[in-house]
Coordinates of C-alpha atoms in Angstrom, one line a residue:
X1 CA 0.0 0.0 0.0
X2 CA 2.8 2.7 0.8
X3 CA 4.5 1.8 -2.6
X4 CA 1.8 2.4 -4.2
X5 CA 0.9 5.6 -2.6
X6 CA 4.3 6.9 -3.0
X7 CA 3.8 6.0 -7.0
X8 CA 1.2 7.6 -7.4
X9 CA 2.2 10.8 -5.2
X10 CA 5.7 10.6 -7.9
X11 CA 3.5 10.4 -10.6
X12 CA 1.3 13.0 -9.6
X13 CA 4.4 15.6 -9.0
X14 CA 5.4 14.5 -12.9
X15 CA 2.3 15.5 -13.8
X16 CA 1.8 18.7 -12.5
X17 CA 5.9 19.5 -13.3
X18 CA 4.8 19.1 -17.1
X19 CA 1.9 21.1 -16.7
X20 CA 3.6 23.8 -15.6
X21 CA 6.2 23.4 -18.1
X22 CA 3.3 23.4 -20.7
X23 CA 2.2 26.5 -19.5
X24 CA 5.0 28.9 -19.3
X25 CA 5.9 27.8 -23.0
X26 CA 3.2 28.8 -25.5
X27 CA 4.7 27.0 -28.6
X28 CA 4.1 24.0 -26.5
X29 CA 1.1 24.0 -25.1
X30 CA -0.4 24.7 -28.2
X31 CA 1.5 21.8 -29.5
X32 CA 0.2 19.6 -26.6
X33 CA -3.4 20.8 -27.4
X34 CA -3.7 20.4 -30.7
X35 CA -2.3 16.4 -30.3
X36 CA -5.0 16.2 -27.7
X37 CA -7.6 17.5 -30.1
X38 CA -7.0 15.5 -32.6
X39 CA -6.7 12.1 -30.8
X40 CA -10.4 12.7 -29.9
X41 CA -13.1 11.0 -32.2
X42 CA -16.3 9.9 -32.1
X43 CA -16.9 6.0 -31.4
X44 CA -18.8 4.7 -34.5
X45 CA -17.9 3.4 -38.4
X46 CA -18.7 5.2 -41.7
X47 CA -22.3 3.1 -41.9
X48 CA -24.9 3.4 -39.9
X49 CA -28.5 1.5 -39.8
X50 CA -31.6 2.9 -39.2
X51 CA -34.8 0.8 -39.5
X52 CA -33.5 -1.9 -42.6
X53 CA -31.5 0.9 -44.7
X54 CA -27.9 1.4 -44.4
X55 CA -26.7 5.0 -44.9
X56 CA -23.2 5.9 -45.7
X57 CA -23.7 10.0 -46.7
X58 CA -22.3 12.1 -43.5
X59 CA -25.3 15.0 -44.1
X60 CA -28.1 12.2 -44.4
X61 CA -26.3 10.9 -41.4
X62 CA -26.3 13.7 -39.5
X63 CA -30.0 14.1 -40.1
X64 CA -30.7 10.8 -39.0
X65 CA -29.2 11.7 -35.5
X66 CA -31.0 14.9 -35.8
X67 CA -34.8 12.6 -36.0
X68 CA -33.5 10.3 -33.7
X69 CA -32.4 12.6 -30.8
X70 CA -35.4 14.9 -31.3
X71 CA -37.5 12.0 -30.1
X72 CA -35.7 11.5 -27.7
X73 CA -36.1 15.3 -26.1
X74 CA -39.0 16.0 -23.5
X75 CA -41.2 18.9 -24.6
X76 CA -41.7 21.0 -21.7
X77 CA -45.1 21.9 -20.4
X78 CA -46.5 25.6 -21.6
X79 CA -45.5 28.4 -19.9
X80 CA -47.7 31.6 -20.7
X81 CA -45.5 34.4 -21.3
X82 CA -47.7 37.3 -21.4
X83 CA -48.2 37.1 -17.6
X84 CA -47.8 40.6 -16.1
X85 CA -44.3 41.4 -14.2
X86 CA -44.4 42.9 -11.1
X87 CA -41.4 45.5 -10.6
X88 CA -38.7 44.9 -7.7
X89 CA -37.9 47.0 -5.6
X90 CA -34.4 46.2 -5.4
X91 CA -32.3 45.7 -8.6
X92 CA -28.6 44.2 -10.1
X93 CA -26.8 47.5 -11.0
X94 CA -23.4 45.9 -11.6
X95 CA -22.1 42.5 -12.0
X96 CA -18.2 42.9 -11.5
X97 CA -15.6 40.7 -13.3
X98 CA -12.6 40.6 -11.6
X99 CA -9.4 38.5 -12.6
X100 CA -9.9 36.6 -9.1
X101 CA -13.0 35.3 -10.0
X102 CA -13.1 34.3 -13.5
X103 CA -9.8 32.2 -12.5
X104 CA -12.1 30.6 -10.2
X105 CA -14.7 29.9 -12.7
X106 CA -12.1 28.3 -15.2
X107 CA -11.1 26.6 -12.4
X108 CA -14.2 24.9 -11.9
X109 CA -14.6 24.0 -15.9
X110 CA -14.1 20.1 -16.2
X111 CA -10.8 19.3 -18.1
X112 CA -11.8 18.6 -21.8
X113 CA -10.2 19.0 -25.2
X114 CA -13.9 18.9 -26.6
X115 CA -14.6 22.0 -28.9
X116 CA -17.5 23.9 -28.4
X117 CA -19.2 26.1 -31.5
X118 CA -16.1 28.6 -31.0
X119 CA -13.5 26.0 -31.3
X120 CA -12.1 27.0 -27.7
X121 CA -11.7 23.9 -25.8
X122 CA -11.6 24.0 -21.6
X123 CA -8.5 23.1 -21.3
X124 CA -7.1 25.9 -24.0
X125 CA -8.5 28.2 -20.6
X126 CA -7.4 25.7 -17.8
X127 CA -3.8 25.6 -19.2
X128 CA -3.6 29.2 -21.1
X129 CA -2.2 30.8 -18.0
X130 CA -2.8 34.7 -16.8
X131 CA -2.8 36.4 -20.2
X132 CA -6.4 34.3 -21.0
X133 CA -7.6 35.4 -17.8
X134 CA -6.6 38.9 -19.0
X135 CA -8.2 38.8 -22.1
X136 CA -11.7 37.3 -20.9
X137 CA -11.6 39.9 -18.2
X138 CA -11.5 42.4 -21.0
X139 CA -14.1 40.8 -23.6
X140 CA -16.4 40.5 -19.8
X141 CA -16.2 43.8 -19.2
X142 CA -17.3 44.8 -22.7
X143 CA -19.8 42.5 -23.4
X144 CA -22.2 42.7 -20.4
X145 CA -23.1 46.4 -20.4
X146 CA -23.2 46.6 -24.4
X147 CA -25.6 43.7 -24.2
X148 CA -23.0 42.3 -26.9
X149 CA -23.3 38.3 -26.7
X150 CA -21.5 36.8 -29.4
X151 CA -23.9 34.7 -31.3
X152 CA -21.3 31.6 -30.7
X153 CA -22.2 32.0 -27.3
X154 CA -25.4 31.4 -27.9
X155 CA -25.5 28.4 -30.0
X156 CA -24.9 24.5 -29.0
X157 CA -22.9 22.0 -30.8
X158 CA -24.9 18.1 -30.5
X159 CA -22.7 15.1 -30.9
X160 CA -23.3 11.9 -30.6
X161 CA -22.2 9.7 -27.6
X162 CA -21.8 5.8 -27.9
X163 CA -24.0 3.5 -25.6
X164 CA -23.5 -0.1 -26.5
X165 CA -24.4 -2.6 -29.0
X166 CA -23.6 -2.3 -32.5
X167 CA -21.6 1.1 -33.5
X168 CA -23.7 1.5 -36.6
X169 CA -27.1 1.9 -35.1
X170 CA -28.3 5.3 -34.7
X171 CA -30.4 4.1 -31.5
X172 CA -27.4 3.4 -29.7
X173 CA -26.5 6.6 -29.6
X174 CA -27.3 9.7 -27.1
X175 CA -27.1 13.5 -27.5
X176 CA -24.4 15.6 -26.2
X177 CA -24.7 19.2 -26.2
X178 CA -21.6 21.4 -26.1
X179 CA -21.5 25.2 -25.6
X180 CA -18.6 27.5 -25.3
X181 CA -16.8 27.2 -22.4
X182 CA -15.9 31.0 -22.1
X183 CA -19.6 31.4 -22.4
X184 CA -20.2 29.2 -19.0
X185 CA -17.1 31.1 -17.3
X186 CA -18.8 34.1 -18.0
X187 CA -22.3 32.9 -16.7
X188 CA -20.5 30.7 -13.8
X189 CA -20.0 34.6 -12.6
X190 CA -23.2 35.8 -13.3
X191 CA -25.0 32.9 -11.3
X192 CA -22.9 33.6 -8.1
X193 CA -23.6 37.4 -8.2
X194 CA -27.6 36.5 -9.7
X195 CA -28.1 34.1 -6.8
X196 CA -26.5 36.3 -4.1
X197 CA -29.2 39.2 -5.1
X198 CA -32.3 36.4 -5.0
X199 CA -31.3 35.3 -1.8
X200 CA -30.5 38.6 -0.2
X201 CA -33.9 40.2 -1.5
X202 CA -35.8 37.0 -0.4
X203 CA -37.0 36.2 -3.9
X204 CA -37.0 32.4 -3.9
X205 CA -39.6 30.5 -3.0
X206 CA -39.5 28.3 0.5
X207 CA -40.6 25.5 -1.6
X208 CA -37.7 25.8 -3.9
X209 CA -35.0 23.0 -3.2
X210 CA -33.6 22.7 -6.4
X211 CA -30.2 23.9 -7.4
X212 CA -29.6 25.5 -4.2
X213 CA -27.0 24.3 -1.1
X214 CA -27.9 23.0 1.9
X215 CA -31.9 22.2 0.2
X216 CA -31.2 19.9 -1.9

């Protein structure tokens, strides 16, 4: 047992030795990134089944997936949107982006060479050091008061994700949405100071459990 928790602890100290190496040398951690990037493919063959036809195009493919994971979506219940708002008395004047907390939010980003709709993958920000923080501070800043949201920021990339069984049947296969991760930094923020103001101003329901610490 102690050999193996010394191996591991060496192995650990390797590991974050090279990451820092990584990051203090651009050239290479761009290197390091793009191997990672392209070493990451999708599970699955060039043919894929769906009822007793075999398809081989990539766009009638891709509109296969599109059906099958549109079933496969709940459709949530109405919600009237012409109901009357009631003004607060209290509002959000400011939401303040500092470098302190969108390292924290990056922080919190799960490690993933996966690109989102902007080509940016999380660990481009985990590993980009203090000039990315830098420059998402500055785009931050800009962007919330301009009401300027880029429209990548807005829009979801669907791939699919292997279950089991055979590789070339659609069914076998389940949707995963990804968004740009500078996008969820920058709403990782907005949540803490959003949720701060509801809970200060008493603006969540008692009954509300969901999403929130020490209810759930």
């Amino acid at each position: 047992i102690y050999i193996k928790a010394e191996a591991d602890r060496i192995q650990m100290e390797i590991k974050l030795e090279k990451q820092a190496t990584i990051q203090n040398n651009p050239t290479r951690l761009l290197k390091t990134l793009r191997n990672k990037i392209s070493s990451t493919k999708i599970k699955g063959g060039n043919l894929f089944i769906c009822g007793n036809t075999i398809y081989d195009d990539p766009c009638h493919i891709a509109e296969l997936f599109n059906e099958h994971f549109t079933t496969t979506h709940t459709v949530e219940n109405h919600i009237d949107g012409n109901e009357p708002i009631t003004p607060l008395p209290c509002e959000i004047r400011e939401i303040t982006f500092t470098i302190e907390n969108i390292t924290k939010a990056i922080t919190t980003l799960k490690h993933s060479n996966a690109l989102g709709p902007d080509g940016i993958p999380a660990n481009v920000l985990k590993y980009g050091g203090a000039d990315f923080h830098l420059a998402l501070l500055k785009l931050f800043t800009i962007s919330l008061p301009t009401a300027c949201y880029p429209t990548l920021w807005k829009t979801t990339c669907v791939i699919p994700k292997f279950k089991s069984g055979p590789v070339g049947n659609i069914e076998n296969y389940r949707p995963i949405n990804l968004t740009s991760v500078v996008s969820r930094a920058m709403e990782k923020i907005i949540k803490v100071e959003l949720l701060r103001y509801l809970l200060k101003n008493e603006l969540l329901s008692p009954s509300q459990h969901g999403f929130l610490k020490t209810r759930s």
